[in-house]
PDB file of C-alpha atoms in Angstrom:
ATOM      1  CA  ASP A   1      25.902  -4.140  -0.745  1.00 72.00           C
ATOM      2  CA  ALA A   2      25.651  -7.181  -3.040  1.00 81.00           C
ATOM      3  CA  ARG A   3      22.547  -7.346  -5.235  1.00 91.00           C
ATOM      4  CA  VAL A   4      20.876  -9.657  -7.693  1.00 96.00           C
ATOM      5  CA  THR A   5      20.892  -7.966 -11.102  1.00 97.00           C
ATOM      6  CA  GLN A   6      18.162  -8.556 -13.675  1.00 98.00           C
ATOM      7  CA  THR A   7      17.951  -7.358 -17.245  1.00 97.00           C
ATOM      8  CA  PRO A   8      16.033  -5.973 -18.980  1.00 97.00           C
ATOM      9  CA  ARG A   9      14.045  -3.938 -16.495  1.00 97.00           C
ATOM     10  CA  ASP A  10      11.095  -3.674 -18.843  1.00 97.00           C
ATOM     11  CA  LYS A  11      10.239  -5.590 -21.995  1.00 98.00           C
ATOM     12  CA  VAL A  12       7.352  -5.027 -24.371  1.00 98.00           C
ATOM     13  CA  THR A  13       6.955  -7.529 -27.164  1.00 97.00           C
ATOM     14  CA  GLU A  14       4.401  -8.873 -29.557  1.00 97.00           C
ATOM     15  CA  MET A  15       2.731 -12.220 -29.199  1.00 97.00           C
ATOM     16  CA  GLY A  16       4.781 -14.992 -30.764  1.00 97.00           C
ATOM     17  CA  GLN A  17       8.156 -13.364 -30.204  1.00 98.00           C
ATOM     18  CA  GLU A  18      10.957 -14.900 -28.160  1.00 98.00           C
ATOM     19  CA  VAL A  19      11.775 -13.255 -24.842  1.00 98.00           C
ATOM     20  CA  THR A  20      14.975 -13.775 -22.883  1.00 98.00           C
ATOM     21  CA  MET A  21      15.408 -12.511 -19.338  1.00 98.00           C
ATOM     22  CA  ARG A  22      18.780 -12.555 -17.602  1.00 98.00           C
ATOM     23  CA  CYS A  23      19.858 -12.681 -14.020  1.00 98.00           C
ATOM     24  CA  GLN A  24      23.218 -12.312 -12.298  1.00 98.00           C
ATOM     25  CA  PRO A  25      22.983 -13.881  -8.843  1.00 97.00           C
ATOM     26  CA  ILE A  26      24.995 -12.624  -5.907  1.00 96.00           C
ATOM     27  CA  LEU A  27      28.554 -13.930  -5.970  1.00 94.00           C
ATOM     28  CA  GLY A  28      28.836 -16.998  -3.774  1.00 92.00           C
ATOM     29  CA  HIS A  29      25.146 -17.852  -3.890  1.00 93.00           C
ATOM     30  CA  ASN A  30      24.647 -21.315  -5.330  1.00 91.00           C
ATOM     31  CA  THR A  31      20.853 -21.539  -5.393  1.00 93.00           C
ATOM     32  CA  VAL A  32      18.892 -19.488  -7.929  1.00 95.00           C
ATOM     33  CA  PHE A  33      15.140 -19.139  -8.219  1.00 95.00           C
ATOM     34  CA  TRP A  34      12.785 -17.749 -10.867  1.00 97.00           C
ATOM     35  CA  TYR A  35       9.411 -16.385  -9.725  1.00 96.00           C
ATOM     36  CA  ARG A  36       6.532 -14.808 -11.583  1.00 97.00           C
ATOM     37  CA  GLN A  37       4.285 -12.223  -9.949  1.00 96.00           C
ATOM     38  CA  THR A  38       0.834 -11.204 -11.156  1.00 94.00           C
ATOM     39  CA  MET A  39      -2.080  -9.527  -9.443  1.00 88.00           C
ATOM     40  CA  MET A  40      -4.274 -12.580  -9.925  1.00 87.00           C
ATOM     41  CA  GLN A  41      -1.857 -15.366  -8.976  1.00 87.00           C
ATOM     42  CA  GLY A  42       0.526 -13.558  -6.670  1.00 89.00           C
ATOM     43  CA  LEU A  43       4.068 -14.920  -6.442  1.00 92.00           C
ATOM     44  CA  GLU A  44       4.589 -18.229  -8.261  1.00 93.00           C
ATOM     45  CA  LEU A  45       7.746 -20.319  -8.265  1.00 93.00           C
ATOM     46  CA  LEU A  46       8.716 -21.252 -11.811  1.00 96.00           C
ATOM     47  CA  ALA A  47      12.053 -23.021 -11.361  1.00 94.00           C
ATOM     48  CA  TYR A  48      15.116 -23.248  -9.200  1.00 92.00           C
ATOM     49  CA  PHE A  49      18.710 -24.362  -9.470  1.00 93.00           C
ATOM     50  CA  ARG A  50      21.399 -25.545  -7.137  1.00 92.00           C
ATOM     51  CA  ASN A  51      24.990 -25.392  -8.283  1.00 92.00           C
ATOM     52  CA  ARG A  52      23.659 -24.615 -11.783  1.00 94.00           C
ATOM     53  CA  ALA A  53      21.645 -27.861 -11.959  1.00 93.00           C
ATOM     54  CA  PRO A  54      17.879 -27.560 -12.268  1.00 91.00           C
ATOM     55  CA  LEU A  55      16.164 -28.999  -9.201  1.00 89.00           C
ATOM     56  CA  ASP A  56      12.556 -28.213  -9.934  1.00 87.00           C
ATOM     57  CA  ASP A  57      10.906 -26.600 -12.923  1.00 87.00           C
ATOM     58  CA  SER A  58       7.430 -27.969 -12.352  1.00 88.00           C
ATOM     59  CA  GLY A  59       6.020 -24.451 -12.108  1.00 89.00           C
ATOM     60  CA  MET A  60       6.915 -23.634 -15.711  1.00 92.00           C
ATOM     61  CA  PRO A  61       4.798 -24.264 -18.784  1.00 88.00           C
ATOM     62  CA  LYS A  62       7.174 -26.728 -20.418  1.00 87.00           C
ATOM     63  CA  ASP A  63       6.112 -26.171 -23.979  1.00 93.00           C
ATOM     64  CA  ARG A  64       7.177 -22.526 -24.070  1.00 96.00           C
ATOM     65  CA  PHE A  65       9.385 -21.750 -21.076  1.00 97.00           C
ATOM     66  CA  SER A  66      12.961 -22.798 -20.490  1.00 96.00           C
ATOM     67  CA  ALA A  67      15.427 -21.900 -17.747  1.00 96.00           C
ATOM     68  CA  GLU A  68      19.174 -22.437 -17.778  1.00 96.00           C
ATOM     69  CA  MET A  69      22.352 -21.489 -15.970  1.00 96.00           C
ATOM     70  CA  PRO A  70      25.149 -21.362 -18.545  1.00 94.00           C
ATOM     71  CA  ASP A  71      27.571 -20.466 -15.758  1.00 94.00           C
ATOM     72  CA  ALA A  72      27.532 -19.539 -12.089  1.00 93.00           C
ATOM     73  CA  THR A  73      27.123 -15.839 -12.839  1.00 95.00           C
ATOM     74  CA  LEU A  74      24.220 -16.059 -15.286  1.00 97.00           C
ATOM     75  CA  ALA A  75      20.727 -17.502 -15.200  1.00 97.00           C
ATOM     76  CA  THR A  76      18.339 -17.127 -18.119  1.00 98.00           C
ATOM     77  CA  LEU A  77      14.610 -17.561 -18.543  1.00 98.00           C
ATOM     78  CA  LYS A  78      13.294 -17.837 -22.080  1.00 97.00           C
ATOM     79  CA  ILE A  79       9.753 -17.774 -23.389  1.00 97.00           C
ATOM     80  CA  GLN A  80       9.178 -18.929 -26.957  1.00 97.00           C
ATOM     81  CA  PRO A  81       6.643 -18.151 -28.284  1.00 97.00           C
ATOM     82  CA  SER A  82       5.361 -15.517 -25.897  1.00 97.00           C
ATOM     83  CA  GLU A  83       1.655 -15.044 -25.258  1.00 97.00           C
ATOM     84  CA  PRO A  84      -0.340 -12.192 -23.694  1.00 97.00           C
ATOM     85  CA  ARG A  85      -1.010 -14.344 -20.603  1.00 96.00           C
ATOM     86  CA  ASP A  86       2.742 -14.337 -19.924  1.00 97.00           C
ATOM     87  CA  SER A  87       2.556 -10.643 -19.057  1.00 97.00           C
ATOM     88  CA  ALA A  88       3.848 -10.365 -15.501  1.00 97.00           C
ATOM     89  CA  VAL A  89       6.840  -9.326 -13.444  1.00 97.00           C
ATOM     90  CA  TYR A  90       9.527 -12.005 -13.408  1.00 98.00           C
ATOM     91  CA  PHE A  91      11.868 -12.088 -10.424  1.00 97.00           C
ATOM     92  CA  CYS A  92      15.158 -13.827 -10.001  1.00 97.00           C
ATOM     93  CA  ALA A  93      16.396 -14.551  -6.495  1.00 96.00           C
ATOM     94  CA  SER A  94      19.489 -16.202  -5.063  1.00 95.00           C
ATOM     95  CA  ALA A  95      20.623 -17.648  -1.759  1.00 92.00           C
ATOM     96  CA  ARG A  96      23.490 -19.498  -0.181  1.00 88.00           C
ATOM     97  CA  GLU A  97      22.839 -23.162   0.324  1.00 78.00           C
ATOM     98  CA  THR A  98      23.216 -22.955   4.070  1.00 73.00           C
ATOM     99  CA  THR A  99      20.648 -23.283   6.780  1.00 70.00           C
ATOM    100  CA  ASN A 100      18.856 -20.035   7.622  1.00 79.00           C
ATOM    101  CA  SER A 101      20.182 -18.092   4.637  1.00 87.00           C
ATOM    102  CA  PRO A 102      17.573 -15.681   3.276  1.00 91.00           C
ATOM    103  CA  LEU A 103      16.573 -15.255  -0.318  1.00 93.00           C
ATOM    104  CA  HIS A 104      17.756 -12.105  -2.103  1.00 95.00           C
ATOM    105  CA  PHE A 105      15.610 -10.756  -4.931  1.00 96.00           C
ATOM    106  CA  GLY A 106      16.389  -8.719  -7.995  1.00 96.00           C
ATOM    107  CA  ASN A 107      14.161  -5.828  -9.040  1.00 95.00           C
ATOM    108  CA  GLY A 108      12.430  -7.902 -11.669  1.00 96.00           C
ATOM    109  CA  THR A 109      11.703  -7.773 -15.385  1.00 98.00           C
ATOM    110  CA  ARG A 110       8.286  -6.374 -16.213  1.00 97.00           C
ATOM    111  CA  LEU A 111       7.112  -8.220 -19.322  1.00 98.00           C
ATOM    112  CA  THR A 112       4.213  -7.017 -21.444  1.00 98.00           C
ATOM    113  CA  VAL A 113       3.116  -9.184 -24.367  1.00 98.00           C
ATOM    114  CA  THR A 114       0.694  -7.499 -26.737  1.00 97.00           C
TER     115      THR A 114
ATOM    116  CA  GLY B   1       3.822 -30.268   3.261  1.00 81.00           C
ATOM    117  CA  ASN B   2       5.098 -26.793   4.003  1.00 87.00           C
ATOM    118  CA  SER B   3       2.854 -23.779   3.631  1.00 91.00           C
ATOM    119  CA  VAL B   4       2.317 -20.227   4.873  1.00 94.00           C
ATOM    120  CA  THR B   5      -1.026 -18.587   5.566  1.00 95.00           C
ATOM    121  CA  GLN B   6      -1.037 -14.840   5.769  1.00 94.00           C
ATOM    122  CA  MET B   7      -3.624 -12.304   6.807  1.00 85.00           C
ATOM    123  CA  GLU B   8      -5.674 -11.016   3.913  1.00 84.00           C
ATOM    124  CA  GLY B   9      -5.422  -7.385   3.003  1.00 83.00           C
ATOM    125  CA  PRO B  10      -5.562  -4.672   2.148  1.00 94.00           C
ATOM    126  CA  VAL B  11      -4.870  -2.966   5.454  1.00 96.00           C
ATOM    127  CA  THR B  12      -5.277   0.785   5.841  1.00 97.00           C
ATOM    128  CA  LEU B  13      -3.997   2.545   8.946  1.00 97.00           C
ATOM    129  CA  SER B  14      -3.495   6.088  10.082  1.00 97.00           C
ATOM    130  CA  GLU B  15       0.022   7.275  10.763  1.00 97.00           C
ATOM    131  CA  GLU B  16       1.298   6.283  14.234  1.00 97.00           C
ATOM    132  CA  ALA B  17      -1.216   3.443  14.538  1.00 98.00           C
ATOM    133  CA  PHE B  18      -0.196  -0.031  15.737  1.00 98.00           C
ATOM    134  CA  LEU B  19       0.294  -2.677  13.058  1.00 97.00           C
ATOM    135  CA  THR B  20      -0.171  -6.427  13.238  1.00 97.00           C
ATOM    136  CA  ILE B  21      -0.066  -8.697  10.212  1.00 97.00           C
ATOM    137  CA  ASN B  22      -0.796 -12.309  11.070  1.00 97.00           C
ATOM    138  CA  CYS B  23       1.186 -15.203   9.659  1.00 97.00           C
ATOM    139  CA  THR B  24       0.904 -18.894  10.479  1.00 97.00           C
ATOM    140  CA  TYR B  25       2.816 -21.754   8.960  1.00 95.00           C
ATOM    141  CA  THR B  26       2.816 -25.507   8.487  1.00 93.00           C
ATOM    142  CA  ALA B  27       6.181 -27.180   8.296  1.00 89.00           C
ATOM    143  CA  THR B  28       8.117 -30.297   9.035  1.00 82.00           C
ATOM    144  CA  GLY B  29      11.270 -29.893  11.033  1.00 79.00           C
ATOM    145  CA  TYR B  30      12.637 -26.515  12.080  1.00 82.00           C
ATOM    146  CA  PRO B  31      12.493 -23.988   9.259  1.00 89.00           C
ATOM    147  CA  SER B  32      13.621 -20.386   9.337  1.00 92.00           C
ATOM    148  CA  LEU B  33      10.947 -17.706   9.089  1.00 95.00           C
ATOM    149  CA  PHE B  34      11.185 -14.408   7.252  1.00 96.00           C
ATOM    150  CA  TRP B  35       9.272 -11.231   6.549  1.00 98.00           C
ATOM    151  CA  TYR B  36       9.864  -9.506   3.250  1.00 97.00           C
ATOM    152  CA  VAL B  37       8.665  -6.082   2.118  1.00 98.00           C
ATOM    153  CA  GLN B  38       7.958  -5.017  -1.458  1.00 97.00           C
ATOM    154  CA  TYR B  39       7.728  -1.362  -2.425  1.00 95.00           C
ATOM    155  CA  PRO B  40       6.076  -0.399  -5.725  1.00 90.00           C
ATOM    156  CA  GLY B  41       8.196  -1.263  -8.724  1.00 89.00           C
ATOM    157  CA  GLU B  42      10.795  -3.124  -6.691  1.00 92.00           C
ATOM    158  CA  GLY B  43      11.672  -6.675  -5.729  1.00 93.00           C
ATOM    159  CA  LEU B  44      11.093  -8.217  -2.348  1.00 96.00           C
ATOM    160  CA  GLN B  45      13.522  -7.095   0.325  1.00 96.00           C
ATOM    161  CA  LEU B  46      14.314  -8.976   3.485  1.00 96.00           C
ATOM    162  CA  LEU B  47      12.826  -7.133   6.443  1.00 98.00           C
ATOM    163  CA  LEU B  48      13.649  -9.510   9.293  1.00 97.00           C
ATOM    164  CA  LYS B  49      14.181 -13.150  10.087  1.00 95.00           C
ATOM    165  CA  ALA B  50      14.121 -15.666  12.924  1.00 95.00           C
ATOM    166  CA  THR B  51      15.866 -18.996  12.797  1.00 91.00           C
ATOM    167  CA  LYS B  52      14.592 -20.908  15.813  1.00 90.00           C
ATOM    168  CA  ALA B  53      11.741 -21.072  18.288  1.00 92.00           C
ATOM    169  CA  ASP B  54      11.335 -17.990  20.518  1.00 94.00           C
ATOM    170  CA  ASP B  55      13.751 -15.957  18.380  1.00 95.00           C
ATOM    171  CA  LYS B  56      12.640 -12.386  17.792  1.00 97.00           C
ATOM    172  CA  GLY B  57      13.583 -10.757  14.512  1.00 97.00           C
ATOM    173  CA  SER B  58      13.571  -6.978  14.369  1.00 97.00           C
ATOM    174  CA  ASN B  59      14.402  -4.218  11.920  1.00 97.00           C
ATOM    175  CA  LYS B  60      13.283  -0.615  11.309  1.00 96.00           C
ATOM    176  CA  GLY B  61      10.840  -0.790  14.224  1.00 97.00           C
ATOM    177  CA  PHE B  62       9.220  -4.004  12.972  1.00 98.00           C
ATOM    178  CA  GLU B  63       9.300  -7.151  15.104  1.00 98.00           C
ATOM    179  CA  ALA B  64       8.182 -10.753  14.801  1.00 98.00           C
ATOM    180  CA  THR B  65       8.617 -13.669  17.189  1.00 98.00           C
ATOM    181  CA  TYR B  66       8.954 -17.292  16.087  1.00 96.00           C
ATOM    182  CA  ARG B  67       6.240 -19.110  18.064  1.00 96.00           C
ATOM    183  CA  LYS B  68       6.514 -22.849  17.602  1.00 93.00           C
ATOM    184  CA  GLU B  69       3.625 -23.658  19.931  1.00 93.00           C
ATOM    185  CA  THR B  70       1.197 -21.621  17.826  1.00 95.00           C
ATOM    186  CA  THR B  71       3.121 -22.005  14.532  1.00 95.00           C
ATOM    187  CA  SER B  72       2.982 -18.260  14.063  1.00 96.00           C
ATOM    188  CA  PHE B  73       5.267 -15.394  13.085  1.00 97.00           C
ATOM    189  CA  HIS B  74       3.129 -12.258  13.316  1.00 98.00           C
ATOM    190  CA  LEU B  75       4.607  -8.957  12.184  1.00 98.00           C
ATOM    191  CA  GLU B  76       4.170  -5.944  14.474  1.00 98.00           C
ATOM    192  CA  LYS B  77       5.130  -2.299  14.565  1.00 98.00           C
ATOM    193  CA  GLY B  78       4.192   0.104  17.285  1.00 97.00           C
ATOM    194  CA  SER B  79       3.826   3.249  15.209  1.00 96.00           C
ATOM    195  CA  VAL B  80       3.568   3.069  11.432  1.00 98.00           C
ATOM    196  CA  GLN B  81       4.658   5.797   9.061  1.00 97.00           C
ATOM    197  CA  VAL B  82       3.492   6.719   5.577  1.00 97.00           C
ATOM    198  CA  SER B  83       6.783   5.347   4.261  1.00 97.00           C
ATOM    199  CA  ASP B  84       5.812   1.865   5.556  1.00 97.00           C
ATOM    200  CA  SER B  85       3.151   1.613   2.848  1.00 97.00           C
ATOM    201  CA  ALA B  86       4.085  -1.518   0.912  1.00 97.00           C
ATOM    202  CA  VAL B  87       3.214  -5.171   0.491  1.00 97.00           C
ATOM    203  CA  TYR B  88       4.480  -7.521   3.204  1.00 97.00           C
ATOM    204  CA  PHE B  89       5.193 -11.210   2.643  1.00 97.00           C
ATOM    205  CA  CYS B  90       5.694 -13.878   5.264  1.00 97.00           C
ATOM    206  CA  ALA B  91       7.992 -16.701   4.155  1.00 95.00           C
ATOM    207  CA  LEU B  92       9.236 -20.043   5.375  1.00 93.00           C
ATOM    208  CA  GLY B  93      12.772 -21.032   4.524  1.00 89.00           C
ATOM    209  CA  PRO B  94      14.196 -24.429   3.745  1.00 78.00           C
ATOM    210  CA  ASN B  95      15.258 -26.832   6.444  1.00 67.00           C
ATOM    211  CA  THR B  96      15.438 -29.671   3.966  1.00 60.00           C
ATOM    212  CA  GLY B  97      15.722 -29.138   0.266  1.00 61.00           C
ATOM    213  CA  ASN B  98      16.003 -25.611  -1.019  1.00 70.00           C
ATOM    214  CA  GLN B  99      12.538 -24.296  -1.548  1.00 83.00           C
ATOM    215  CA  PHE B 100      11.078 -21.207   0.126  1.00 90.00           C
ATOM    216  CA  TYR B 101       7.337 -20.859   0.742  1.00 91.00           C
ATOM    217  CA  PHE B 102       5.642 -17.476   0.592  1.00 94.00           C
ATOM    218  CA  GLY B 103       2.348 -16.161   1.854  1.00 94.00           C
ATOM    219  CA  THR B 104       0.062 -14.296  -0.507  1.00 94.00           C
ATOM    220  CA  GLY B 105       1.191 -10.869   0.671  1.00 95.00           C
ATOM    221  CA  THR B 106      -0.610  -8.172   2.662  1.00 96.00           C
ATOM    222  CA  SER B 107      -0.893  -4.697   1.229  1.00 96.00           C
ATOM    223  CA  LEU B 108      -0.488  -1.930   3.802  1.00 97.00           C
ATOM    224  CA  THR B 109      -1.424   1.676   3.182  1.00 97.00           C
ATOM    225  CA  VAL B 110      -0.643   4.268   5.840  1.00 97.00           C
ATOM    226  CA  ILE B 111      -2.480   7.559   5.542  1.00 97.00           C
ATOM    227  CA  PRO B 112      -1.292  10.825   7.101  1.00 95.00           C
TER     228      PRO B 112
END
């Protein structure tokens, strides 16, 4: 059963440090999404890509967040510098770009910034 | 624009009770509709989907029918189990563009 793989599973870091989260989408899926989930805000869309090109990153704080897809098998989300308010679970999800295709989620990276 | 409105939680039910979680949507065109389930410490998992009006999605005893006339996609299960305790998300899939739209999630706790 194909799965979206995210690493690391958990990350604890100090304020001001750089954080990089990685995602391997399901083979053959050409749309990739980054979401952030917190108790207060729920599930927020940060950015998404189609065929490795960014389509929308309006949900990301531009001054500290960046998202890229160096190749079709890897998506990265970087935070530099990290702040305590960035503490959340970050999910990557992928889908085929065909009508009615569902979104498949990874198990997330739980980020804690102290 | 597109949006999903989902029943507020939390919901607490006794085992074997009937479950309904309401979901309504606003959309242009003919989107697909989905229910996802999230267990503690895990990502969202697809529970069921429906791709056109009057379609019924079903899985693991859960059902939802795509009602275009009422713009609804309510989730139902006839007899819940303790293992159904989770957070449930209603979602609207892209008919144009690529973006998915999620409801705020409904937490369900089933007590023995």
